[in-house]
Short mmCIF file of C-alpha atoms in Angstrom, two decimals:
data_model
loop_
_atom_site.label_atom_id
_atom_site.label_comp_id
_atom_site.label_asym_id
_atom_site.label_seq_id
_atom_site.Cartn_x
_atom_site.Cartn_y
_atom_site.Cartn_z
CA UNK P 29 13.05 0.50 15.64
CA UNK P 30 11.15 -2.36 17.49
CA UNK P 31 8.49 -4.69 16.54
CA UNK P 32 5.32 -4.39 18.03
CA UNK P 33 1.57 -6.13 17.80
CA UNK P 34 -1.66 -4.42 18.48
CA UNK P 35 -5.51 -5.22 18.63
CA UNK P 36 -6.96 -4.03 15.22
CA UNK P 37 -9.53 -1.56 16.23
CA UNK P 38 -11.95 -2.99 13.92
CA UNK P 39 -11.91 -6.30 14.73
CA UNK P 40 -10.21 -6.70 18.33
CA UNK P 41 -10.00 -10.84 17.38
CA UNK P 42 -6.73 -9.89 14.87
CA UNK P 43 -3.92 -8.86 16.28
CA UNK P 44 -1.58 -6.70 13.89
CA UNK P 45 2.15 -6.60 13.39
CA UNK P 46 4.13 -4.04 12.54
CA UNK P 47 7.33 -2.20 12.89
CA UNK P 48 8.02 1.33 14.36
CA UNK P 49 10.59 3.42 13.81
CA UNK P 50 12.09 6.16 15.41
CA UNK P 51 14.13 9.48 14.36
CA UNK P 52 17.43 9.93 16.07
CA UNK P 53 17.54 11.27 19.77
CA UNK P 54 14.05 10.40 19.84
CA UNK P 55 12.62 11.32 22.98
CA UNK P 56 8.92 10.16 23.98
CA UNK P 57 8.19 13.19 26.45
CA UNK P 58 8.03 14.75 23.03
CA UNK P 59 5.93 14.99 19.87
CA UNK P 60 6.54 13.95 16.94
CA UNK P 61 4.33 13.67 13.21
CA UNK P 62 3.92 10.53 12.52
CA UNK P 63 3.83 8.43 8.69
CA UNK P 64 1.45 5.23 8.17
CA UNK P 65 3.47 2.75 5.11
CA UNK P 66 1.34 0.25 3.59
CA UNK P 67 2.73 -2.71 1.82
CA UNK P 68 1.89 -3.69 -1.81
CA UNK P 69 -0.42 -6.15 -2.87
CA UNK P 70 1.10 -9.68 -1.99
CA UNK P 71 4.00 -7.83 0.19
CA UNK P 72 4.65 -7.36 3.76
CA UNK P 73 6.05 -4.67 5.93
CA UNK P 74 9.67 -6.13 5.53
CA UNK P 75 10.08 -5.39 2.10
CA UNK P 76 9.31 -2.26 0.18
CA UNK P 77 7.01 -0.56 3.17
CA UNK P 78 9.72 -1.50 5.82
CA UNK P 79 12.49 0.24 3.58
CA UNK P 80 10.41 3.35 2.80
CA UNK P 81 9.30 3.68 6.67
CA UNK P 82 12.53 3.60 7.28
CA UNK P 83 14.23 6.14 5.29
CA UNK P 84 11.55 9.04 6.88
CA UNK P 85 12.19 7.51 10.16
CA UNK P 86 15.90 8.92 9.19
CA UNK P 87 14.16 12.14 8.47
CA UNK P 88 12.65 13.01 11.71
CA UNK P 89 9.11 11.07 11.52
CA UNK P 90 7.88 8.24 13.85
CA UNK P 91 6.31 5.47 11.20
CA UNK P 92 5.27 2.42 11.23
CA UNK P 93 4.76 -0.42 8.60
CA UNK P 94 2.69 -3.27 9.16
CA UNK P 95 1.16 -6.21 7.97
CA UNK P 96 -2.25 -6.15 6.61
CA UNK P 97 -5.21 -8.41 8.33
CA UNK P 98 -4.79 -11.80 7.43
CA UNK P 99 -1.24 -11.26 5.94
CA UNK P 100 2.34 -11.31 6.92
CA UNK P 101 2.31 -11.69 10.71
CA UNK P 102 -0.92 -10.09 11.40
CA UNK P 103 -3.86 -12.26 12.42
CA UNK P 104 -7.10 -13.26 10.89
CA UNK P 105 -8.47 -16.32 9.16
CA UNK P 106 -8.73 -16.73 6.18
CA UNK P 107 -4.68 -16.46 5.51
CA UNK P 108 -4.33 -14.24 2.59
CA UNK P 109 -7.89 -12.59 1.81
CA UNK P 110 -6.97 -9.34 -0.02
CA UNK P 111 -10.30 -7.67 0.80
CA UNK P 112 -9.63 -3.79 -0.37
CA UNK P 113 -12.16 -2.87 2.27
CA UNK P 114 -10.50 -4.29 5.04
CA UNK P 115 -7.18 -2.93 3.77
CA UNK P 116 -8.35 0.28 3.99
CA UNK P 117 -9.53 -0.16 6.78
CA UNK P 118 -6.13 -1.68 8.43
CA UNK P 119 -4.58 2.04 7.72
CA UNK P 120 -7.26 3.79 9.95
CA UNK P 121 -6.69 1.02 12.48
CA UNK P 122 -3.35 1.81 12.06
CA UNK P 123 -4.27 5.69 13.02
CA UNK P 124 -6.35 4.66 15.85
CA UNK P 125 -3.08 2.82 17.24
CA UNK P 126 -0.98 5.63 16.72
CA UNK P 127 -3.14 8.35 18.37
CA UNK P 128 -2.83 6.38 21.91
CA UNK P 129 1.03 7.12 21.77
CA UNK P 130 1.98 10.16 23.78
CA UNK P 131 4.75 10.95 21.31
CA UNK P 132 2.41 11.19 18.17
CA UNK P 133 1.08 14.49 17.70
CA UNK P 134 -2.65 13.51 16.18
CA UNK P 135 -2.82 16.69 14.16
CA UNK P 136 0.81 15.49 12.11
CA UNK P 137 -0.02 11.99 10.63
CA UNK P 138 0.31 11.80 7.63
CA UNK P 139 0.44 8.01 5.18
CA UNK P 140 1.90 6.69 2.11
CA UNK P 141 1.79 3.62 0.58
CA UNK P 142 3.55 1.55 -2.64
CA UNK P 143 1.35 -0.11 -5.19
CA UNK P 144 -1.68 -1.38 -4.07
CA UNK P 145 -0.91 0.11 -0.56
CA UNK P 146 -0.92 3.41 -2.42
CA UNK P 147 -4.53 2.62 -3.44
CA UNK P 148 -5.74 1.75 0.05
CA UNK P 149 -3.96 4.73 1.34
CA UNK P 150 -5.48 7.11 -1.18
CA UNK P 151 -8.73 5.38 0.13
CA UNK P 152 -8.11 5.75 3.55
CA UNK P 153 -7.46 9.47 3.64
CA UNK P 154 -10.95 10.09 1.22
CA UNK P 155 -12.53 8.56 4.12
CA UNK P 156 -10.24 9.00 7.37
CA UNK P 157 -9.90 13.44 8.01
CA UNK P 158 -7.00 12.43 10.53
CA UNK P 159 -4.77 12.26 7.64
CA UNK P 160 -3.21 15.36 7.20
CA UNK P 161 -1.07 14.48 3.98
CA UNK P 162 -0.59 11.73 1.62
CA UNK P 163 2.10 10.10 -0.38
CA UNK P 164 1.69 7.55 -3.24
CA UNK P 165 4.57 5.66 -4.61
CA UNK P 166 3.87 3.12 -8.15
CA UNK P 167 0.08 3.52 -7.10
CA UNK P 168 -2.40 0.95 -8.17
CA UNK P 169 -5.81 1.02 -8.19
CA UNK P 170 -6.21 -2.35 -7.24
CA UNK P 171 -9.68 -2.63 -9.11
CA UNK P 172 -9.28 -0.53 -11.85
CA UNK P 173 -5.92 -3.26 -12.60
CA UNK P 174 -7.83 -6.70 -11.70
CA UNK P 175 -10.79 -5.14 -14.35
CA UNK P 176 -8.87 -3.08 -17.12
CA UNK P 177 -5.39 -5.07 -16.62
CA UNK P 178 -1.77 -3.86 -16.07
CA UNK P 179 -1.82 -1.33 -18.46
CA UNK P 180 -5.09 -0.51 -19.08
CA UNK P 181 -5.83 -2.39 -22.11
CA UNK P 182 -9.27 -4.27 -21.22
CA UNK P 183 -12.41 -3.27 -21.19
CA UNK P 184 -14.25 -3.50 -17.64
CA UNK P 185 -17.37 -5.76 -18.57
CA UNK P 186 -14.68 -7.95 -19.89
CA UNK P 187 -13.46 -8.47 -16.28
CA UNK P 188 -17.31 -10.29 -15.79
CA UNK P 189 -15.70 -13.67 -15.97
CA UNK P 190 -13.17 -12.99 -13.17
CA UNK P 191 -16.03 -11.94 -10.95
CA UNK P 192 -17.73 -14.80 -11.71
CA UNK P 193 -14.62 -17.06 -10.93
CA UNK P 194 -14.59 -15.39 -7.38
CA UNK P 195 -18.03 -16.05 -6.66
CA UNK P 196 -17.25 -19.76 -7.58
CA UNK P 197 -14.28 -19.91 -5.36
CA UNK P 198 -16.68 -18.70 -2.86
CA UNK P 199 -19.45 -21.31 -3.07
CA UNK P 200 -16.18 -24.01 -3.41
CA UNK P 201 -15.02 -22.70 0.10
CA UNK P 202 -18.13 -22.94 1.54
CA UNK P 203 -18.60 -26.73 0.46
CA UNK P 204 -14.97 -27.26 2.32
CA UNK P 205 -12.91 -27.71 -0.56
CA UNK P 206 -9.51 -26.70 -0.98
CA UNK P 207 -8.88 -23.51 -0.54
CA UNK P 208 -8.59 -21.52 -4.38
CA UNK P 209 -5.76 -18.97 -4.67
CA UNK P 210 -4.96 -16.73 -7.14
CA UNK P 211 -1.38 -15.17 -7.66
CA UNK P 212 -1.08 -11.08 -6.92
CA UNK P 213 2.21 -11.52 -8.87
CA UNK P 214 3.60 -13.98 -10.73
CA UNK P 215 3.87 -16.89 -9.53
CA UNK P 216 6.97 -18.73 -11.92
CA UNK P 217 9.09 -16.65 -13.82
CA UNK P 218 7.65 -17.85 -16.93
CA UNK P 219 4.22 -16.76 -16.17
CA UNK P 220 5.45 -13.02 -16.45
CA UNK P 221 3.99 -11.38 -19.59
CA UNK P 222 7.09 -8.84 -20.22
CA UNK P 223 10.05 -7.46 -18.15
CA UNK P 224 8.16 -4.87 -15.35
CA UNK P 225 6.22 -8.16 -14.42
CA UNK P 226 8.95 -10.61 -14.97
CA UNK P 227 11.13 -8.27 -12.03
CA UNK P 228 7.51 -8.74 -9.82
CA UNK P 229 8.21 -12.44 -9.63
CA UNK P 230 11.85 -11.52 -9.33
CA UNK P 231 11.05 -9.68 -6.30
CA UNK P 232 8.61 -12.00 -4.70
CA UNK P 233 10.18 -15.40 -5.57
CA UNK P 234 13.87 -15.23 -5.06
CA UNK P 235 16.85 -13.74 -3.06
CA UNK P 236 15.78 -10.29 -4.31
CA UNK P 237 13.16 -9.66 -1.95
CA UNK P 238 11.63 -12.59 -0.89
CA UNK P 239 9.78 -13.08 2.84
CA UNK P 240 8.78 -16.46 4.27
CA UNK P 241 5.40 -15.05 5.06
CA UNK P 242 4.98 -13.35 1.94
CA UNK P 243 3.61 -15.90 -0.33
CA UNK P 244 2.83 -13.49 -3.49
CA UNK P 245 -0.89 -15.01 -4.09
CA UNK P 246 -4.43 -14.39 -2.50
CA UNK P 247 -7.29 -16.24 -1.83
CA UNK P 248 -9.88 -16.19 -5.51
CA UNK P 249 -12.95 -15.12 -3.26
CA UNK P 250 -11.02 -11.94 -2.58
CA UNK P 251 -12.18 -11.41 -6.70
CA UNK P 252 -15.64 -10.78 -5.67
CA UNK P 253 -14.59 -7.55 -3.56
CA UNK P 254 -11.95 -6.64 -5.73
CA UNK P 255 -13.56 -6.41 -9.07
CA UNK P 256 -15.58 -3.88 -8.02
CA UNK P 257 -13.70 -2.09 -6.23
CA UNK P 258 -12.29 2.40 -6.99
CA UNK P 259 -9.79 3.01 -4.67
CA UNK P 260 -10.32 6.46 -5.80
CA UNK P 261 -14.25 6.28 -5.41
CA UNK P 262 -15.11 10.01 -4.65
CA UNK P 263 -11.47 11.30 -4.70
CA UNK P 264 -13.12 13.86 -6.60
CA UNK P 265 -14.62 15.81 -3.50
CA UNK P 266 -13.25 13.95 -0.51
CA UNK P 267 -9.36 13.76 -1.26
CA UNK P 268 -8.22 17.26 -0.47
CA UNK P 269 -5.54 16.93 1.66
CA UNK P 270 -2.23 17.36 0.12
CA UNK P 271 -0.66 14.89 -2.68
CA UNK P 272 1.91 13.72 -4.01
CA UNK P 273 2.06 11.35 -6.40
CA UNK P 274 5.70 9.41 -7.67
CA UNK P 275 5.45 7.04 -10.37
CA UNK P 276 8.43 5.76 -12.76
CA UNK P 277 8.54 6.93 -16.58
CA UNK P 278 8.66 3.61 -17.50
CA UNK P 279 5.93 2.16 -15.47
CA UNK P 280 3.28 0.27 -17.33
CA UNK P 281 0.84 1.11 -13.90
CA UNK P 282 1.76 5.02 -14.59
CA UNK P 283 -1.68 5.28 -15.66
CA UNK P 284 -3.30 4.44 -12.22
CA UNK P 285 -1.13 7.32 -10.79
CA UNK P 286 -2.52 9.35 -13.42
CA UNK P 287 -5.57 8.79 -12.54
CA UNK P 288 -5.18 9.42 -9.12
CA UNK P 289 -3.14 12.66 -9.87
CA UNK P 290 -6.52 13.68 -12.28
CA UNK P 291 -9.55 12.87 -9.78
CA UNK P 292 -8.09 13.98 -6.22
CA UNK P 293 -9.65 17.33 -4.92
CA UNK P 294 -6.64 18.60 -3.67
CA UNK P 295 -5.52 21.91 -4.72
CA UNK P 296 -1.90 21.19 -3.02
CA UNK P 297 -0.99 18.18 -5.06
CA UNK P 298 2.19 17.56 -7.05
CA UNK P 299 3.47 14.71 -9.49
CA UNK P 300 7.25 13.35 -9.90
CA UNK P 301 8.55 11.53 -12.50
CA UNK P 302 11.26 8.91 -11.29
CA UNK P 303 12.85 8.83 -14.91
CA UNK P 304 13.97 5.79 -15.65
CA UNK P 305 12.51 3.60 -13.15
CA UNK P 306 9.06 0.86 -14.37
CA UNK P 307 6.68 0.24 -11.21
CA UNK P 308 9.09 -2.95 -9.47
CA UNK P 309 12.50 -0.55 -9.36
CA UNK P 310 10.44 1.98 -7.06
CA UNK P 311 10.05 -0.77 -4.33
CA UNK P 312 13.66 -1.37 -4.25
CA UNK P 313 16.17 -0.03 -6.86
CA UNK P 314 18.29 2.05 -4.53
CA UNK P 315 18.93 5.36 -6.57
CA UNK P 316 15.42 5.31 -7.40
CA UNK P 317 14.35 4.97 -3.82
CA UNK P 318 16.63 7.33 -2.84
CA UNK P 319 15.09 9.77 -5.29
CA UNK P 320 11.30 9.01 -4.23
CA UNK P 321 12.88 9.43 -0.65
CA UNK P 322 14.52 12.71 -1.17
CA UNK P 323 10.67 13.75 -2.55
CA UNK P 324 8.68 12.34 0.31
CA UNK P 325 10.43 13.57 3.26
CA UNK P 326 10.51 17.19 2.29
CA UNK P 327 6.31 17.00 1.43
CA UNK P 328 5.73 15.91 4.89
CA UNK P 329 7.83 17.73 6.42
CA UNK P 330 6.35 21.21 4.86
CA UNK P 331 2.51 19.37 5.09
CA UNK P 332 3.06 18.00 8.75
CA UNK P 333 4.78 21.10 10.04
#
């Protein structure tokens, strides 16, 4: 395991941070697949993405989890845009990294992501052909939750306010104002509007999880690209490569793994039920990681060869 940096292919300016990992007796004079984590929403790759990246790396896969543009460690102004475009674009920038290692074998990557990073991922592969398989772990459609809520309860035109508030963030940057944020989690514990979100602020905000350079909130103009945003946009025809799909029994975001599940192409997809576990256990609840674990590794393994 080491920590490395590397130009982002799409814009050589940022310069990305991450962490590879190795299986044991790696050698490099030898190929190996290789597994792409992206973080959640607000997280960075030494929390939930560095623990899942990790446990395949035990499982014979090089992976790598890194920091999204303008997040964690990785480069880029402005600090904490969550731009969905550019996030999925950060996994097939990841990709484009990986393929100049000798030791990855380009026709065995495969990616995964948790939350939000299971959104962009799902994204990535509709778009990217160089991913061979995908794994999604308490996906969110990061979109489909900023418009229709956490579980699903709002209607999307009613999100027309919030998309307005981005645009004025926008026009408040540009005047050189201070800098509106928005919080990707909850921000105090008494913001939290039931127990699953109550444990996100948990995670975020104290010993449980928390990272220096994971704040938990995003700049408001991100809104105006978020809004609008399907992570699953054309899933329908494009996502054929195979699934699967994890999601806790008792998660109130089960429904944007659902929907994922329902709209990819794939005829090679599957869907486990963590029983038990709401959306925040999956990131780091250890018999329930162990459990999402024990799925993943065997799926790529069989899909990767």
């Amino acid at each position: 395991m080491g920590k490395i940096s590397f130009a982002n292919s799409n814009n050589p300016t940022i310069a990305m941070s991450a962490v590879i990992n190795f299986p044991e007796a790696f050698d490099e004079k030898q190929l190996y697949p290789a597994i792409v984590v992206s973080h959640p929403g607000g997280g960075v790759k030494e929390q939930t993405a560095g623990t899942y990246a990790a446990k395949l790396a035990e499982q014979g896969f090089v992976t790598i989890a890194y920091d999204a543009s303008y997040q964690g460690e990785s480069g880029g102004e402005l600090r904490q845009l969550e731009n969905p475009h550019i996030r999925t674009e950060d996994v097939s920038a990841v990709i484009d990294y990986l393929t100049t290692l000798p030791y990855v074998d380009n026709d065995r990557i495969g990616a995964m992501g948790i939350c939000a990073g299971a959104g962009y991922t799902a994204n990535a592969a509709i778009n990217d052909r160089r991913i061979k398989a995908v794994g999604t772990v308490s996906a969110v459609n990061i979109g489909s939750m900023f418009r229709n809520g956490w579980d699903n309860t709002i209607a999307s035109i009613d999100a027309l306010p919030v998309l307005e508030a981005g645009a004025a963030a926008r026009t408040a940057d540009a005047a050189g104002g201070e800098r509106a944020t928005m919080p990707l989690a909850p921000l105090k514990e008494a913001d939290a509007p039931n127990e699953e979100l109550r444990q996100a602020w948990e995670y975020y905000h104290t010993q449980r999880a928390q990272h220096p350079t994971a704040p938990g909130f995003a700049t408001a103009r991100s809104l105006t690209q978020i809004i609008t945003y399907d992570a699953y946009h054309m899933a329908d025809v494009f996502l054929t490569q195979p699934l699967q799909v994890i999601a806790g029994s008792e998660a109130g975001s089960k429904w944007m793994s659902d929907d994922l599940f329902d709209r990819a192409a794939s005829t090679d997809k599957n869907f486990h039920v963590v029983e038990g576990s709401n959306h925040m256990q999956l990131y780091d609840g250890a018999q329930y990681v162990e459990e999402a674990a024990a799925v993943l590794a065997p799926f790529f393994r069989q899909k990767l060869g």
